[in-house]
mmCIF file of C-alpha atoms in Angstrom:
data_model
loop_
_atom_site.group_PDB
_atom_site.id
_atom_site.type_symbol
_atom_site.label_atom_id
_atom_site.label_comp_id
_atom_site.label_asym_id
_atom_site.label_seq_id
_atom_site.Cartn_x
_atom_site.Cartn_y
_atom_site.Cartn_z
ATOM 1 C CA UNK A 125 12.949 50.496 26.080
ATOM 2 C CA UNK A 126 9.967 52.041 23.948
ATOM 3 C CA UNK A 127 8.128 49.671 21.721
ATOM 4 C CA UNK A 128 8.489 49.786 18.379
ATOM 5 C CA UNK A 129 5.488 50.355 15.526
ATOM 6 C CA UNK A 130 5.070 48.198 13.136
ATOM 7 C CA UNK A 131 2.901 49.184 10.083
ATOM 8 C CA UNK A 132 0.515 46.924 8.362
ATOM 9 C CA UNK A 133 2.498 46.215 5.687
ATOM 10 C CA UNK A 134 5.414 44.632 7.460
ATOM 11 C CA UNK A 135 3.197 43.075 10.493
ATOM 12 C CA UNK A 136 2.610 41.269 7.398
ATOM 13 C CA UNK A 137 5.506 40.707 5.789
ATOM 14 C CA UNK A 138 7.477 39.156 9.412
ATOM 15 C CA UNK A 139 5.095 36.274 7.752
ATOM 16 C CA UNK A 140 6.525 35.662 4.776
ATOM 17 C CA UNK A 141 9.113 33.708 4.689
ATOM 18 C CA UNK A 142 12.797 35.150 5.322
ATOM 19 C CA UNK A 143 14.985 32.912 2.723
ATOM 20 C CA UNK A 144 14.897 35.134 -0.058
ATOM 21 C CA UNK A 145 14.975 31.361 -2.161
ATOM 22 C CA UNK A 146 12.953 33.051 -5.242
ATOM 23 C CA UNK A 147 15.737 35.016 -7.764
ATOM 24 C CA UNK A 148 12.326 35.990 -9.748
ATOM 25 C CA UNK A 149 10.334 37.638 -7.352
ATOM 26 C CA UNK A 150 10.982 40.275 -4.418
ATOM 27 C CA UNK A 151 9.906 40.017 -0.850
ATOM 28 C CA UNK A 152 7.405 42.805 -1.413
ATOM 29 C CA UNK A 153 5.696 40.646 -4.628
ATOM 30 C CA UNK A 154 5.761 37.429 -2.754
ATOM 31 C CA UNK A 155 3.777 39.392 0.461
ATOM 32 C CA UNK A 156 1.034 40.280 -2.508
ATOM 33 C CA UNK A 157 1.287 36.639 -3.432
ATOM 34 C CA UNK A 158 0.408 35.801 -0.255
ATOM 35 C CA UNK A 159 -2.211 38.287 -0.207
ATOM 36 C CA UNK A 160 -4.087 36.466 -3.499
ATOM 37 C CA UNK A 161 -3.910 33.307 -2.357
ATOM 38 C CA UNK A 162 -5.562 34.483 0.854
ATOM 39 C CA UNK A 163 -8.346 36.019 -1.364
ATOM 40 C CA UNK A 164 -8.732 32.498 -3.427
ATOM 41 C CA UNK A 165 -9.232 30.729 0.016
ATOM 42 C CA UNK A 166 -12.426 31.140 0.559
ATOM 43 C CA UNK A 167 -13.153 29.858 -2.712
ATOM 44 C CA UNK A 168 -10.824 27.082 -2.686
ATOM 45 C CA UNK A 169 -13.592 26.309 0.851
ATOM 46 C CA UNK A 170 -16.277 25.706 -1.236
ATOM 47 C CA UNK A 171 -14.765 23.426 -4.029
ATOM 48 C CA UNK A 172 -11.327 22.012 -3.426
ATOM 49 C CA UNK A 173 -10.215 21.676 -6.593
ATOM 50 C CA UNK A 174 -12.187 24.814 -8.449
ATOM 51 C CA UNK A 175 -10.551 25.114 -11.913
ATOM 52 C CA UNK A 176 -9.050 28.816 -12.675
ATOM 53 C CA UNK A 177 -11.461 28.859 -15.548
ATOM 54 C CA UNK A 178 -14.583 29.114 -12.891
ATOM 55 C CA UNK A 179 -12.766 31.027 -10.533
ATOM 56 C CA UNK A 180 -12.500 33.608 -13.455
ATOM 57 C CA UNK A 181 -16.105 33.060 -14.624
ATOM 58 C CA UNK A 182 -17.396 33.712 -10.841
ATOM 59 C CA UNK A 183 -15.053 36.992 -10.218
ATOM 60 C CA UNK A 184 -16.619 38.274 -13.715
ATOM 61 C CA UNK A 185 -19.975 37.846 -12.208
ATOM 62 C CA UNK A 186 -18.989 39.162 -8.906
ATOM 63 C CA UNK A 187 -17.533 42.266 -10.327
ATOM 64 C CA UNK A 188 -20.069 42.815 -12.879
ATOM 65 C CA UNK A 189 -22.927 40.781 -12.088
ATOM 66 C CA UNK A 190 -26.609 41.098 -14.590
ATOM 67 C CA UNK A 191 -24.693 40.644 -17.784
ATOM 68 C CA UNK A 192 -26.218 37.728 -20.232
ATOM 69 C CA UNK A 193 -24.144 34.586 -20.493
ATOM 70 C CA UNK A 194 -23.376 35.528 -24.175
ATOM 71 C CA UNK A 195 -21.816 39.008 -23.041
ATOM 72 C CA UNK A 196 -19.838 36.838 -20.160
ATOM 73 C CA UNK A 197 -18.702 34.228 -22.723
ATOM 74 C CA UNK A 198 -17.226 37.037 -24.530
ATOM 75 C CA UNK A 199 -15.408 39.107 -21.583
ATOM 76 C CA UNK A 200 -14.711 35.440 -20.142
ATOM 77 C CA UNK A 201 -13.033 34.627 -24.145
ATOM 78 C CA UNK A 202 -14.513 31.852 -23.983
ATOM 79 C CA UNK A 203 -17.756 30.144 -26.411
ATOM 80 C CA UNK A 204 -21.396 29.973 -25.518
ATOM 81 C CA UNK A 205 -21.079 26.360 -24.762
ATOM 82 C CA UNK A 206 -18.538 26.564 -22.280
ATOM 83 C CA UNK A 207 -20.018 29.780 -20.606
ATOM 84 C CA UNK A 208 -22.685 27.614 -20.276
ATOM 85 C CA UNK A 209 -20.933 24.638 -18.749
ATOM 86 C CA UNK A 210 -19.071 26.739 -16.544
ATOM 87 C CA UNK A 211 -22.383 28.169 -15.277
ATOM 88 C CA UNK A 212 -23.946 25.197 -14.327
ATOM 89 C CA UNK A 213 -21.013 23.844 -12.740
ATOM 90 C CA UNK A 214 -21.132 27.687 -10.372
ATOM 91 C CA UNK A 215 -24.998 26.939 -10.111
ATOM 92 C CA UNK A 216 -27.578 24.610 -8.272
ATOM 93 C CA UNK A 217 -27.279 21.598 -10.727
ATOM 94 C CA UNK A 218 -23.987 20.980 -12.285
ATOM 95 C CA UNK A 219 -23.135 19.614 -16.280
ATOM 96 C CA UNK A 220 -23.391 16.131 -14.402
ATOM 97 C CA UNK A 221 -26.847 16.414 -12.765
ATOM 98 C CA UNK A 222 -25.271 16.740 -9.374
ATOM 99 C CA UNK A 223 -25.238 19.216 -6.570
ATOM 100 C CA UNK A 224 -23.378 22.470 -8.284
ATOM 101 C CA UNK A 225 -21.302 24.894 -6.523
ATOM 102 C CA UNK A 226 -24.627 27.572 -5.770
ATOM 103 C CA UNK A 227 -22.453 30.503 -6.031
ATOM 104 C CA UNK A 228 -24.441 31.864 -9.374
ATOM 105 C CA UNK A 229 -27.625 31.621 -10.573
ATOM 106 C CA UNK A 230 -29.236 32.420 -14.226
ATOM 107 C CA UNK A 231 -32.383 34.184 -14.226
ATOM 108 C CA UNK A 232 -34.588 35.941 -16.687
ATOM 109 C CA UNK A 233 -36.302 39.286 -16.589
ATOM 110 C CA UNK A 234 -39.835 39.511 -16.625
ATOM 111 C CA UNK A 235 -40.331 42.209 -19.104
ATOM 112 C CA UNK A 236 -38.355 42.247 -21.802
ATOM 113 C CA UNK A 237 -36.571 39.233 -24.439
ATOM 114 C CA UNK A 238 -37.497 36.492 -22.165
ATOM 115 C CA UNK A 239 -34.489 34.825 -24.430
ATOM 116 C CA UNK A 240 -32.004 37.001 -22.709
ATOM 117 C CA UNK A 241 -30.573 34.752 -19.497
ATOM 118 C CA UNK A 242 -28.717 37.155 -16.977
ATOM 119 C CA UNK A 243 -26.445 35.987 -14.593
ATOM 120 C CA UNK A 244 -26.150 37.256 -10.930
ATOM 121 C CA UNK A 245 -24.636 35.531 -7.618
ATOM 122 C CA UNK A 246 -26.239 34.101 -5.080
ATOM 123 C CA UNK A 247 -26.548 34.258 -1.603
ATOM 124 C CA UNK A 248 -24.058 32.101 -1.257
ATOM 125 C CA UNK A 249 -21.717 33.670 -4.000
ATOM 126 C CA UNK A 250 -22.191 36.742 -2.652
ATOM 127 C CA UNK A 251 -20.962 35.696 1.017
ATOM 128 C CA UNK A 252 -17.565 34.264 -0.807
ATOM 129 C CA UNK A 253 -16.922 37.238 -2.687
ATOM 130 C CA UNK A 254 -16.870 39.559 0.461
ATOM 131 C CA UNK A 255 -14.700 37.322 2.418
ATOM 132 C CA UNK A 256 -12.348 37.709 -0.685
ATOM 133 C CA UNK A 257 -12.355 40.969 -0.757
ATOM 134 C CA UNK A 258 -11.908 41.088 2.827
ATOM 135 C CA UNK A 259 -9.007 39.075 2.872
ATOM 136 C CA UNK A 260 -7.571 41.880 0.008
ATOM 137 C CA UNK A 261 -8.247 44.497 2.815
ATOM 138 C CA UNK A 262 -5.193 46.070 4.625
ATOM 139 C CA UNK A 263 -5.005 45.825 8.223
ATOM 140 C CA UNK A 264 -6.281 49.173 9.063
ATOM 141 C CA UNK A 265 -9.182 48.724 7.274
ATOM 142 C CA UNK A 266 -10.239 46.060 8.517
ATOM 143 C CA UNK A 267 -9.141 47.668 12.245
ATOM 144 C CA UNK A 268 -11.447 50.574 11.450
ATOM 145 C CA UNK A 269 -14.277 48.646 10.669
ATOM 146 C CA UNK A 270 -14.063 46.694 13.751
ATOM 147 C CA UNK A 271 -13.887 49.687 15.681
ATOM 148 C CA UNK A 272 -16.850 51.714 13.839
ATOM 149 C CA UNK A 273 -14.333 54.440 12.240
ATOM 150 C CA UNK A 274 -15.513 55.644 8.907
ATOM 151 C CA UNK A 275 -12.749 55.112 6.247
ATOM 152 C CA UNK A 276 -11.968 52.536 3.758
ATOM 153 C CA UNK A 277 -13.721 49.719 4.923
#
């Protein structure tokens, strides 16, 4: 009997569940559902409880990281005040004094408005957002990489 080849996408999908229980939402949306909250795991590893408002902060930094907290506040739509809270909760030190989250740090240039805070990810931050991105990765990709192929990954 020959074997049959499965792509990616449905290797995928034999995970999701069968019951088609949601009215609202197809099987193919529900496989991408699955897909985010894959993404938001590794996150979800470093603070159990994250709120959505820092996971959004951190993914602004990660996807454009060197802006200055007032320019974040205002892609974030949120104030100063919180930007800054929210910062030092994703930093070294949280709003409480205690051991913060060390995905982000806020540094200033050395030439330049030394008023002007920019904020960038750390080492840390940095290794989270790859394995979210990773976890966003098709199959093949990730299969390519693995094998040294040049493509996507």
């Amino acid at each position: 009997m020959p074997r049959v080849q499965l792509t990616p996408f449905e290797v995928e999908e034999a995970h999701v569940h069968e019951a088609d229980n949601s009215k609202g939402l197809t099987r193919q949306a529900r496989f991408h559902a699955r897909r985010m909250k894959k993404a938001l795991e590794p996150l979800r590893s470093v603070h159990r409880t994250i709120s959505l408002q820092l996971a959004f902060t951190f993914l602004h930094v990660a996807y454009d990281e060197g802006l200055t907290v007032s320019a974040l506040a205002t892609r974030c739509n949120v104030s100063n005040t919180a930007m800054s809270r929210h910062l030092r909760d994703l930093g070294s030190v949280n709003r409480h004094g205690k051991t913060g989250l060390e995905l982000v740090t806020v540094t200033q240039r050395i030439y330049g408005d030394r008023r002007e805070y920019r904020v960038i990810l750390t080492q840390r931050g940095a290794m989270v957002a790859r394995q979210m991105i990773a976890a966003l990765r098709p199959a093949t990709d990730l299969r390519r990489a693995a094998e040294g192929e040049p493509g996507r990954a």
